[in-house]
Coordinates of C-alpha atoms and ligand atoms in Angstrom, one line a residue:
X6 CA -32.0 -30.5 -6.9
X7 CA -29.1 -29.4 -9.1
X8 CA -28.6 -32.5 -11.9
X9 CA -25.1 -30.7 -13.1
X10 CA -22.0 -32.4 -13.1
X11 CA -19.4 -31.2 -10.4
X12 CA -16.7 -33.1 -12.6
X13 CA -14.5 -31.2 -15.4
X14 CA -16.3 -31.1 -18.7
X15 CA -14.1 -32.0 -21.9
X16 CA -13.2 -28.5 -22.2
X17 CA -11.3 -28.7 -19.1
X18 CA -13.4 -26.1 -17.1
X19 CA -16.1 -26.7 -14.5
X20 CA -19.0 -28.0 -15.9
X21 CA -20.8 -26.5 -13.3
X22 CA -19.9 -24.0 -10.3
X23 CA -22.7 -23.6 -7.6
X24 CA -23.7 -19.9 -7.4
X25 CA -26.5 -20.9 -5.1
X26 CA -25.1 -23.8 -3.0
X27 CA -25.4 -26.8 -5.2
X28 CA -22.7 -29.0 -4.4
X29 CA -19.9 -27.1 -3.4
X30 CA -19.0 -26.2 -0.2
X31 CA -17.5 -22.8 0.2
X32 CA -13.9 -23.9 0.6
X33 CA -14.4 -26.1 -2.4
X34 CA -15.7 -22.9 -4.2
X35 CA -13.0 -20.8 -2.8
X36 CA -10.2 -23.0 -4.6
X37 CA -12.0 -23.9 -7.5
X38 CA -14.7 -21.5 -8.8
X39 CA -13.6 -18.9 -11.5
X40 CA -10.4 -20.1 -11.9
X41 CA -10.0 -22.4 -15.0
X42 CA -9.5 -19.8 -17.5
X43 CA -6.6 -21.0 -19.4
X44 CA -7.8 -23.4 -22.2
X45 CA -4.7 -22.8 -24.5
X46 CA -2.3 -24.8 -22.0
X47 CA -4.9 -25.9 -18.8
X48 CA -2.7 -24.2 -16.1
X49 CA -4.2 -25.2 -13.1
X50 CA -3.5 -21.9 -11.6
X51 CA -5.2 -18.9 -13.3
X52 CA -3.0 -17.1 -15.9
X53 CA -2.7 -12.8 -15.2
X54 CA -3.9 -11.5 -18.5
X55 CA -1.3 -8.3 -18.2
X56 CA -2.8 -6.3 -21.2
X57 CA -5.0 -3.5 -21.5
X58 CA -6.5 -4.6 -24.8
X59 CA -8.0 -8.1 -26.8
X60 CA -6.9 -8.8 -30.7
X61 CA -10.3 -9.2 -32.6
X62 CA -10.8 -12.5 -33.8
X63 CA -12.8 -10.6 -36.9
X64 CA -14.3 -7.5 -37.5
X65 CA -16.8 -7.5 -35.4
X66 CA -16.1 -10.4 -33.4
X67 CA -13.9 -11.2 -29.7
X68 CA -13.3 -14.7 -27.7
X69 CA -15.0 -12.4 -24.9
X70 CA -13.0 -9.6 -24.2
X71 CA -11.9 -5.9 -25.8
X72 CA -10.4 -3.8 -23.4
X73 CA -9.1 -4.6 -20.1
X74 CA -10.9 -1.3 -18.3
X75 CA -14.2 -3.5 -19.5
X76 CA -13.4 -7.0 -18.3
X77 CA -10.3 -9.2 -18.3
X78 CA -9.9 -12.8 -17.7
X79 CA -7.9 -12.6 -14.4
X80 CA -10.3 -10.3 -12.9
X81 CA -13.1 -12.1 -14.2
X82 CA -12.1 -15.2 -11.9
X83 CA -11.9 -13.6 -8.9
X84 CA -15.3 -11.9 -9.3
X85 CA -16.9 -15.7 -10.6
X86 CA -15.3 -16.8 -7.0
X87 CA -16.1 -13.9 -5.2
X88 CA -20.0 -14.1 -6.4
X89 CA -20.3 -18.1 -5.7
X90 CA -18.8 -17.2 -1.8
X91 CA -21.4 -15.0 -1.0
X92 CA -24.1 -16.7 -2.8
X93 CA -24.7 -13.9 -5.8
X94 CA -25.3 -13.9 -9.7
X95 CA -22.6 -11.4 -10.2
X96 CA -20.0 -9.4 -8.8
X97 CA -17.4 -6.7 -9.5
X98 CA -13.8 -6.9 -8.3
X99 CA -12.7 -3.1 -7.8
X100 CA -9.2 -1.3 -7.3
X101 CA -10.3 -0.8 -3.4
X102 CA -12.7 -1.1 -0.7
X103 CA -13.7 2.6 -1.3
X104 CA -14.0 2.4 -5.1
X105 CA -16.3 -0.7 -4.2
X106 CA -18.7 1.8 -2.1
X107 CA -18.3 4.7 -4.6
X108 CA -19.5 2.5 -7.1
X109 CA -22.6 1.4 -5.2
X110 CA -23.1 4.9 -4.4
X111 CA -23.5 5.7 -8.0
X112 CA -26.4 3.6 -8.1
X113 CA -28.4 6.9 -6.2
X114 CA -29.6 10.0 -7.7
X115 CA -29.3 13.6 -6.6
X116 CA -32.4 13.8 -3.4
X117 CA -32.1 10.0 -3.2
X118 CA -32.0 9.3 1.1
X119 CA -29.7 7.0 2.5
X120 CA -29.9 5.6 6.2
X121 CA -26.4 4.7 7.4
X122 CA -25.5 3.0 10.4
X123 CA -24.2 5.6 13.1
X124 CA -21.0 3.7 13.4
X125 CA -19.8 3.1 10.1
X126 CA -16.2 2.5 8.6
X127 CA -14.3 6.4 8.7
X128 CA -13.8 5.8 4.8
X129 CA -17.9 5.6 4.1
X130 CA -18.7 8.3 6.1
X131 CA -16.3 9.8 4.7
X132 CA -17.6 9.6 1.1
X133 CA -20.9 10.2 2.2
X134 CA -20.5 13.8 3.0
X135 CA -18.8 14.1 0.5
X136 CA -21.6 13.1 -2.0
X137 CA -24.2 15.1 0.6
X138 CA -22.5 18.4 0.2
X139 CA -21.8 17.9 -3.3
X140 CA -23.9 15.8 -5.2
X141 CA -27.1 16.4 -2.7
X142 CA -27.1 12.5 -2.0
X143 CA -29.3 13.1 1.6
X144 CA -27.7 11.1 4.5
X145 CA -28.7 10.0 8.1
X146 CA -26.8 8.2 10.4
X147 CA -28.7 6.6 12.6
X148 CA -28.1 3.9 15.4
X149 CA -29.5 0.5 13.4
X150 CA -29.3 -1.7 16.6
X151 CA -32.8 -1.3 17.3
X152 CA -34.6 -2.3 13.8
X153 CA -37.6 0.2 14.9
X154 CA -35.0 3.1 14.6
X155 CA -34.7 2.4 10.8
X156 CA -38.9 2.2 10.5
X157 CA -38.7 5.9 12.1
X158 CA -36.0 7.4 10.0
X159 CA -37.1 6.1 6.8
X160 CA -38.7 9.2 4.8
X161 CA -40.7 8.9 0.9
X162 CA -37.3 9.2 -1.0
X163 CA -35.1 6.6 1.2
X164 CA -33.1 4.3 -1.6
X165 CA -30.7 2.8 0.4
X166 CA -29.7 1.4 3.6
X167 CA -26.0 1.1 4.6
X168 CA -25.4 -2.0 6.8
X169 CA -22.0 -2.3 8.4
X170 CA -22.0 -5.5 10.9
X171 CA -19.9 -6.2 13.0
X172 CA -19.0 -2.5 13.2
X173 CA -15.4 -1.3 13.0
X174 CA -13.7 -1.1 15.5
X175 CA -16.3 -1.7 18.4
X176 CA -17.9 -4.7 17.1
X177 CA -21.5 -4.3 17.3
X178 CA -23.8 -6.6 15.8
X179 CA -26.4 -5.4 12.8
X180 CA -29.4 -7.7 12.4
X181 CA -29.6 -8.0 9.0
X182 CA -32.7 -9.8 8.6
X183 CA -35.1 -7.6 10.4
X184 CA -32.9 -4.3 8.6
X185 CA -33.5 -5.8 4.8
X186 CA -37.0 -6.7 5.6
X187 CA -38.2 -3.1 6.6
X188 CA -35.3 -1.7 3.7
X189 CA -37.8 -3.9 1.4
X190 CA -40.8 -2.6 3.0
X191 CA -39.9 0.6 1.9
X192 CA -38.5 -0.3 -1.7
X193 CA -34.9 0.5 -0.6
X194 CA -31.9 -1.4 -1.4
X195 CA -30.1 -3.0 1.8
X196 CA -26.5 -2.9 1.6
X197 CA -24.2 -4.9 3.6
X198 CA -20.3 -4.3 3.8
X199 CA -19.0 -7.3 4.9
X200 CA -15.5 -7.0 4.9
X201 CA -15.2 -7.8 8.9
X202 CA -16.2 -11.8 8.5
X203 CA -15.9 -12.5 4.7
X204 CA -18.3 -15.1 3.5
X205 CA -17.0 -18.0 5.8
X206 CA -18.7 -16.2 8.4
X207 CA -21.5 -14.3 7.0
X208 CA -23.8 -14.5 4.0
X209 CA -25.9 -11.4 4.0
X210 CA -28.3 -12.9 1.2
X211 CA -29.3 -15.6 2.8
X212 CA -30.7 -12.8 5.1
X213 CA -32.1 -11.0 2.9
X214 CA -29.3 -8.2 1.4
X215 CA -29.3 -7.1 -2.4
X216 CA -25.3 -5.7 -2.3
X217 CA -22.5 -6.9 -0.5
X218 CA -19.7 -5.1 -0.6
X219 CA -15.9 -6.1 0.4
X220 CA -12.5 -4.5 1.1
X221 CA -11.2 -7.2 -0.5
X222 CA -7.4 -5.7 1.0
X223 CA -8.4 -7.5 4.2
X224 CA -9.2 -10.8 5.0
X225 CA -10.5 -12.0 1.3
X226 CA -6.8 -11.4 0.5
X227 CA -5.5 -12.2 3.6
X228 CA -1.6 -11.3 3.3
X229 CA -1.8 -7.4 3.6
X230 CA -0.3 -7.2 0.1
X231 CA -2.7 -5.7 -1.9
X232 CA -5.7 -3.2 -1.9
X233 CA -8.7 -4.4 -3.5
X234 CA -12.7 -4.3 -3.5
X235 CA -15.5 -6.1 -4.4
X236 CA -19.3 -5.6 -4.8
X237 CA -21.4 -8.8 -5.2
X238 CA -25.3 -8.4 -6.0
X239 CA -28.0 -11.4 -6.4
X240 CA -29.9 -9.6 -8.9
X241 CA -29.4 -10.0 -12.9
X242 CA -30.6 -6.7 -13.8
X243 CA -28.8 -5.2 -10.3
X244 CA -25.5 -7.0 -11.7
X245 CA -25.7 -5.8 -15.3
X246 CA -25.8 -1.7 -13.6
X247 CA -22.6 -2.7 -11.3
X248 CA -20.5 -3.9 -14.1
X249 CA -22.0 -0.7 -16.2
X250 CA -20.7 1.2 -13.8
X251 CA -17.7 -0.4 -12.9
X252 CA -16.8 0.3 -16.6
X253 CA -18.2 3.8 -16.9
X254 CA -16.0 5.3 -13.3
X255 CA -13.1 2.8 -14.3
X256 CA -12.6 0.9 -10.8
X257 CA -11.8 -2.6 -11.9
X258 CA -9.2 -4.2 -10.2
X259 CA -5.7 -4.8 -12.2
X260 CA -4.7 -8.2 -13.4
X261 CA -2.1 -8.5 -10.9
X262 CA -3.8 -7.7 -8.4
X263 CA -7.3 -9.4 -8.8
X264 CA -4.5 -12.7 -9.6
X265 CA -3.3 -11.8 -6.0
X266 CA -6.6 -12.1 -4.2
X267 CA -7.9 -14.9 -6.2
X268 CA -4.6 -16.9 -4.6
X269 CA -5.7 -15.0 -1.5
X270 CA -8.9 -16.7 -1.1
X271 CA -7.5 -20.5 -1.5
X272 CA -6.9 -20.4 2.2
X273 CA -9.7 -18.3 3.1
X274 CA -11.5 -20.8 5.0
X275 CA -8.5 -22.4 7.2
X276 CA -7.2 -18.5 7.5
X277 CA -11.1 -17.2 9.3
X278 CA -11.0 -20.5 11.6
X279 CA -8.0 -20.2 12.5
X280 CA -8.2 -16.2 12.9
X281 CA -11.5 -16.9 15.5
X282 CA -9.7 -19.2 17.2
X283 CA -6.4 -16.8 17.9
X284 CA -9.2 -14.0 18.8
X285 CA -11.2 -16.0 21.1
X286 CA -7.8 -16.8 23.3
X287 CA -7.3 -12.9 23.1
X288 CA -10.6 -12.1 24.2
X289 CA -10.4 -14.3 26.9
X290 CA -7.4 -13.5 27.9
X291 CA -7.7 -9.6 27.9
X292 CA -11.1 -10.1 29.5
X293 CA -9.4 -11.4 32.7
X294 CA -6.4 -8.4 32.8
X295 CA -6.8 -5.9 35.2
X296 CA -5.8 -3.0 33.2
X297 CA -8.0 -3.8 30.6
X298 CA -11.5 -1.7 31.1
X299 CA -13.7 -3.7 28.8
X300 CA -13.4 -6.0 25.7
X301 CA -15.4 -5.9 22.8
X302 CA -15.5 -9.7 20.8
X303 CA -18.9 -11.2 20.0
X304 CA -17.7 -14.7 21.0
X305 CA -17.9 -13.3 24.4
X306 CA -21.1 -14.5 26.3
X307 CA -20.5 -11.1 28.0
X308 CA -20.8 -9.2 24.5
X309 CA -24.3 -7.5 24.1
X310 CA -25.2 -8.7 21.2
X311 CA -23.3 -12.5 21.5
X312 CA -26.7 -14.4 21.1
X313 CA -27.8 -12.2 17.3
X314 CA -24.2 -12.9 16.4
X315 CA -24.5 -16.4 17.0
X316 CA -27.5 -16.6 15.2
X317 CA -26.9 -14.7 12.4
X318 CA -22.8 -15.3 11.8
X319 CA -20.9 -18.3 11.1
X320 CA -18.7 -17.3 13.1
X321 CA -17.3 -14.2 15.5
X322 CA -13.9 -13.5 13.2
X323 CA -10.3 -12.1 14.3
X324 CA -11.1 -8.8 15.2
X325 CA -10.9 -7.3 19.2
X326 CA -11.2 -4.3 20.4
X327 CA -10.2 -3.3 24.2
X328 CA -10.5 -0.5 26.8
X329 CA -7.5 0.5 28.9
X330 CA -7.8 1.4 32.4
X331 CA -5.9 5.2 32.0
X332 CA -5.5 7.6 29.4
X333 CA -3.4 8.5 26.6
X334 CA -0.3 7.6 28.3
X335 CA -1.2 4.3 28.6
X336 CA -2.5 3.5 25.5
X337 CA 0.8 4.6 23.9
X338 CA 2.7 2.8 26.5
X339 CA 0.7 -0.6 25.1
X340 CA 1.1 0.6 21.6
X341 CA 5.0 1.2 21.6
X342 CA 5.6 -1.9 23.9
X343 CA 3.9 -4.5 21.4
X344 CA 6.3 -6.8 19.5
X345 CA 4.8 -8.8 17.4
X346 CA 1.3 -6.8 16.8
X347 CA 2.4 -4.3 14.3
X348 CA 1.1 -0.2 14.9
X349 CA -0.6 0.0 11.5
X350 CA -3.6 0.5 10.0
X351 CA -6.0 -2.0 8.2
X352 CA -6.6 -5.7 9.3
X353 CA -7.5 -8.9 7.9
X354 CA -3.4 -10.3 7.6
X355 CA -1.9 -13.1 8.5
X356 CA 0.1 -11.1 11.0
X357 CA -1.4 -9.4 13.8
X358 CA -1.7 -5.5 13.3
X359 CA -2.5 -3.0 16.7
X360 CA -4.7 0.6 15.8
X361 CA -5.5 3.6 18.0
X362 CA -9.0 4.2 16.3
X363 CA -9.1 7.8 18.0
X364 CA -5.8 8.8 16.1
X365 CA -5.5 6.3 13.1
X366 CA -8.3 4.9 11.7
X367 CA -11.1 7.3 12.8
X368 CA -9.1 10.2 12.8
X369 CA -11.2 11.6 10.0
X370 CA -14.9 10.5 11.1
X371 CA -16.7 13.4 12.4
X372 CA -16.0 13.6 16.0
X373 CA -19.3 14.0 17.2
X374 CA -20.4 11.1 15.3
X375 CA -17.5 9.1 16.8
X376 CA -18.1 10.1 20.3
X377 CA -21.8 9.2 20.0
X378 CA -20.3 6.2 18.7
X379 CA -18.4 5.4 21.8
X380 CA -15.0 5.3 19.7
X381 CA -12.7 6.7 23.0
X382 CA -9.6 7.6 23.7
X383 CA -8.5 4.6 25.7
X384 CA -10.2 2.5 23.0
X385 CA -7.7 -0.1 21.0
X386 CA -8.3 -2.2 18.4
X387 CA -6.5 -5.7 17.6
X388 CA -6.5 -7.6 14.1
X389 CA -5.6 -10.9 15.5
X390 CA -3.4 -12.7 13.2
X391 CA -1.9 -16.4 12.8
X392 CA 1.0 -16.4 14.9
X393 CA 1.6 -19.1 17.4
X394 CA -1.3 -18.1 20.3
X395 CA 1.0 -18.3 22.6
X396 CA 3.6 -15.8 21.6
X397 CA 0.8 -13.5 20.7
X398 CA -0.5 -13.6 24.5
X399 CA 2.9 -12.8 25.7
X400 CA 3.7 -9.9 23.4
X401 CA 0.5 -8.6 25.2
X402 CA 1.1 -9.4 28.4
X403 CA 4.3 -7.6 28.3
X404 CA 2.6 -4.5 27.2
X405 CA -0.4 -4.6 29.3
X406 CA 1.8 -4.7 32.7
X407 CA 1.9 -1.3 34.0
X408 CA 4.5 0.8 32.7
X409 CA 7.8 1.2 35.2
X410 CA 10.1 4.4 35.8
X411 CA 12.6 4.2 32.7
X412 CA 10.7 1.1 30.6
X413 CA 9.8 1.0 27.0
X414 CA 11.7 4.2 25.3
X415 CA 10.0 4.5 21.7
X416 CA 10.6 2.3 19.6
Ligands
PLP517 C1 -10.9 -1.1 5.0 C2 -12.4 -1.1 4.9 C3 -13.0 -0.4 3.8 C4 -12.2 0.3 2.8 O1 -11.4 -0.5 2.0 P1 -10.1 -0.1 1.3 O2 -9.6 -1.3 0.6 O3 -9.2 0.4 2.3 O4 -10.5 1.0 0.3 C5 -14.4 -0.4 3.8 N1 -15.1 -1.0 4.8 C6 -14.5 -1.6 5.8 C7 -15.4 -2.3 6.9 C8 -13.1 -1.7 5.9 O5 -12.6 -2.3 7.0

């Protein structure tokens, strides 16, 4: 049992910020961790330290920071409150998602294997081919849903093991405690990118995971105004390599914008619950619409893999993904119809965004790799934001009806 006070210290800083638990609940964390950096004035909200560089305070000697590409102050409070949400000794806060899972990827060596799951983000498969055709980094994508699959695909020089649960965009569930386990097994690191639930929903070290890695751009920050990343590890040595790294490829997130997603994460926790409950009345309702083919949400009973979800997640996030009835025409009658969900790319907003992973998000993923997949044609994908249910409902209903002679001319 943790002794430490929860209470200010003299200083004016936290005496003590759970890392592991401890006291703090994770909305408590998410407003409070990290963020008492200014001890000149005691600004409640953290200061952005806009400045590349630190004045010595003698030769020799810093109050902590030299150059900004290193560490700087801002940044260093959202990655002290993006390592106490997930549960981890130390994290990195990166200029995106992607430089987030470069800079894991720079943890591997020339021959190193990795084992990725089949139907990974388009951006990480992306990169990995990249890094297999040039930097001989030896990748299989393989269907995780079955643990054994991983036993059978894991060869002398496997390093890594890329976990991507719920999957983007169909939403199928990774069990990441039976994954790390044989990953451990076979001294290989298990990765988790866990940008689809944040930490309100899933902690992938309590199940075992040695990185976590966020696009921070999406529901961390919440408000579709920045792009950001974030890898988190629960290892000392593991953590001291990251920020090595961080330093050496020059990802860290700006000032500015780490200041952005630190004011982001105040209302994480409201923002997921609130998120869940908008998707679950989507789900439901586009479950019982007679165009719709089939709907993929884990809060759905229906949803193959509801019962691991339940077990393993906090909750089932904002995300949905849909099947029309019909072809292309239809899909781009629903996508041109929509109102208030916005054709665009990304998730994770307050506002509800509509994708066509075929031709927007997934464009670039190898198309045998997205058929095997099941990523089709007819296939959309909702980020459910936190408009009033209601309206949100309707702008879909209007879209879904079937399209009349002479209705919806582009918009
Ligand atoms: C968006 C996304 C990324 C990439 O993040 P960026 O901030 O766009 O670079 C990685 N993984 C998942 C699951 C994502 O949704």
């Amino acid at each position: 049992m943790d002794t430490q006070c929860l209470f200010r210290s003299s200083e004016g800083a936290f005496a003590f910020y759970s890392i592991t638990g401890g006291f703090m609940h994770l909305q408590t964390k998410a407003i409070h961790t990290g963020v008492d950096k200014d001890t000149a004035y005691n600004s409640v909200i953290t200061p952005i330290y806009q400045t590349s560089t630190f004045r010595f305070a003698d030769v020799g000697k810093t109050l902590g920071y030299d150059y900004t590409r290193t560490s700087n102050p801002t940044r260093k409070a959202l990655e002290e409150n993006i390592a106490s949400l997930e549960g981890g000794v130390g994290a990195v806060a990166v200029a995106t998602g992607m430089a987030a899972i470069a800079t894991v990827l720079h943890l591997f060596k020339s021959g190193d294997h990795i084992i990725c799951t089949h139907d990974c983000y388009g951006g990480t498969d992306r990169i990995l081919r990249t890094y297999q055709e040039q930097f001989n980094l030896q990748i299989s994508y393989v269907n995780l849903h079955d643990p054994a699959a991983l036993s059978a695909a894991v060869r002398p020089n496997t390093r890594g093991v890329w976990i991507e649960t719920p999957s983007n965009p169909l939403l199928n569930i990774l069990d990441i405690e039976a994954l790390s386990r044989i990953a451990h097994e076979h001294k290989a690191l298990a990765i988790v990118d866990n940008t689809f639930l944040s930490p309100v929903n899933q902690r992938p070290f309590e199940l075992g995971a040695d990185i976590v890695v966020h696009s921070t751009t999406k529901y961390l920050n919440g408000h579709s105004d920045v792009v950001g990343g974030a890898v988190v590890v629960n290892d000392p040595a593991l953590a001291e390599r990251i920020q090595y790294l961080c330093n050496a490829l020059g990802q860290g997130a700006s000032p500015f914008d780490s200041w952005l997603v630190l004011r982001g994460i105040k209302t994480l926790g409201p923002r997921m619950r609130l998120h869940e409950q908008n998707a679950a009345r989507v789900a439901e309702f586009l479950s019982s619409h007679p165009n719709v083919r089939k709907v993929h949400y884990p809060g759905l009973p229906a949803h193959p893999h509801h019962a691991l979800a339940r077990r393993q997640q906090f909750g089932f996030g904002g995300m949905v993904s849909f099947e029309l009835n019909g072809g292309l025409e239809e899909v781009h009658h629903v996508l041109r119809t929509v109102k208030l969900f916005a054709l665009a790319e990304s998730l994770g907003g307050v506002e509800s965004l509509i994708d066509h992973p075929m031709s927007m998000t997934h464009a670039s993923m190898d198309p045998q790799l997205r058929a095997q997949a099941g990523i089709t044609e007819g296939l959309i994908r909702l980020s459910v934001g936190l408009e009033d249910i209601e309206d949100l409902i309707e702008d879909l209903r209007c879209a879904l009806a079937p399209a009349k002679a002479g209705d919806a001319a582009p918009r």
